[in-house]
C-alpha positions in Angstrom: 0.0 13.6 33.8 2.3 12.0 31.2 2.3 13.6 27.8 1.3 11.4 24.9 3.9 10.8 22.3 3.3 12.3 18.8 2.9 10.0 15.8 6.4 11.0 14.7 7.9 10.1 18.0 6.0 6.7 17.9 7.4 6.0 14.5 10.9 7.0 15.7 10.4 4.5 18.6 9.3 1.7 16.3 12.3 2.2 14.0 14.6 2.1 17.1 12.8 -0.9 18.7 13.1 -3.0 15.5 16.9 -2.7 15.7 17.5 -4.7 12.5 17.2 -4.3 8.7 13.5 -3.6 9.1 14.2 -0.5 11.2 16.7 0.7 8.6 14.3 0.0 5.8 11.4 1.8 7.5 13.7 4.8 8.3 14.8 4.9 4.6 11.2 4.7 3.3 10.1 7.4 5.7 13.0 9.7 4.6 12.0 9.2 0.9 8.3 9.9 1.7 9.3 13.2 3.4 11.6 14.1 0.5 8.8 13.4 -2.1 6.2 15.3 -0.1 7.5 17.8 2.5 3.9 18.5 3.6 3.2 14.8 4.5 1.5 14.2 7.8 2.6 11.3 10.0 0.0 9.4 11.8 -0.1 6.3 14.1 -3.2 4.2 13.6 -4.6 0.7 14.2 -2.6 0.0 17.3 0.8 0.7 15.9 0.9 1.2 12.2 2.8 4.2 10.8 0.6 6.1 8.3 1.6 8.9 5.9 -1.2 11.2 4.7 -1.7 14.3 2.6 -5.4 15.0 1.7 -6.0 11.4 2.6 -3.9 8.3 3.3 -0.9 7.9 1.0 0.5 4.7 2.4 1.1 2.7 5.6 4.4 1.1 6.7 3.8 -2.2 8.3 6.7 -4.4 9.6 6.6 -8.2 9.7 9.2 -10.8 10.5 10.4 -11.1 6.9 9.1 -8.0 5.1 8.5 -4.3 5.4 5.1 -3.7 3.6 4.2 -0.3 2.2 0.5 -0.4 1.4 -0.8 2.4 -0.8 -4.5 3.2 0.0 -5.3 4.0 -3.6 -2.5 2.0 -5.3 -4.7 0.4 -7.9 -5.4 3.8 -9.3 -1.7 4.8 -9.7 0.6 4.4 -12.6 3.5 2.1 -11.6 6.0 2.3 -14.5 8.8 0.8 -12.5 6.5 -2.1 -11.3 7.2 -1.5 -7.7 3.9 -3.0 -6.6 4.5 -6.7 -5.9 1.8 -7.5 -3.3 -2.0 -7.1 -2.8 -2.3 -7.0 -6.6 -5.7 -8.7 -6.7 -7.7 -5.9 -5.0 -9.6 -3.1 -6.6 -8.2 -0.3 -4.4 -4.9 -1.0 -2.5 -1.6 -2.1 -3.8 1.5 -2.9 -1.7 5.3 -3.1 -2.0 6.9 -5.9 0.0 10.5 -5.1 0.8 12.6 -8.0 1.9 16.0 -8.0 3.6 18.8 -7.0 1.3 16.5 -5.6 -1.5 17.5 -2.3 -3.0 14.7 0.3 -3.2 14.3 2.2 -6.4 14.3 5.5 -4.6 13.2 7.7 -7.5 10.4 5.4 -8.5 9.1 5.2 -4.9 9.2 9.1 -4.7 7.3 9.1 -8.0 4.6 6.8 -6.5 4.3 9.0 -3.4 3.9 12.2 -5.6 1.3 10.4 -7.7 -0.6 9.3 -4.6 -0.7 12.8 -3.2 -1.8 14.2 -6.6 -4.6 11.6 -6.7 -5.7 12.5 -3.1 -5.7 16.2 -4.0 -7.7 15.7 -7.2 -10.2 13.5 -5.4 -10.6 16.1 -2.7 -11.0 18.9 -5.3 -13.6 16.9 -7.1 -15.6 16.5 -3.9 -15.4 20.2 -3.2 -16.7 21.1 -6.7 -19.6 18.7 -6.4 -20.5 20.3 -3.0 -20.4 23.9 -4.4 -22.5 23.0 -7.4 -25.2 21.4 -5.2 -25.3 24.4 -2.9 
């Protein structure tokens, strides 16, 4: 029986298979996410979308022909002082960053968003735990 690849291996394979600027961009974004949150969990969902989670989804990393899209699950609730969010701005929950070929990523600002997303996930989870213990 063939062993199933781990999500991390599937993300490695996606980066390699892209073999262009999108692979390099996805690899850089992944590195920054891991630097910002060493406890991040990599997942592979929805038939091939890299997902980074910690107490809930932080963001997804989708690749399209002309853009690498980082979609933050709770982006609308995050402070974005560097105005990185430039896509999916009309929704009440998600926000996305579209990265085009040749664009420089503000690495420190992106790490700040990752940390803020993790903090929000953790605070939401803690709030749910407190509600459960009060009702018990």
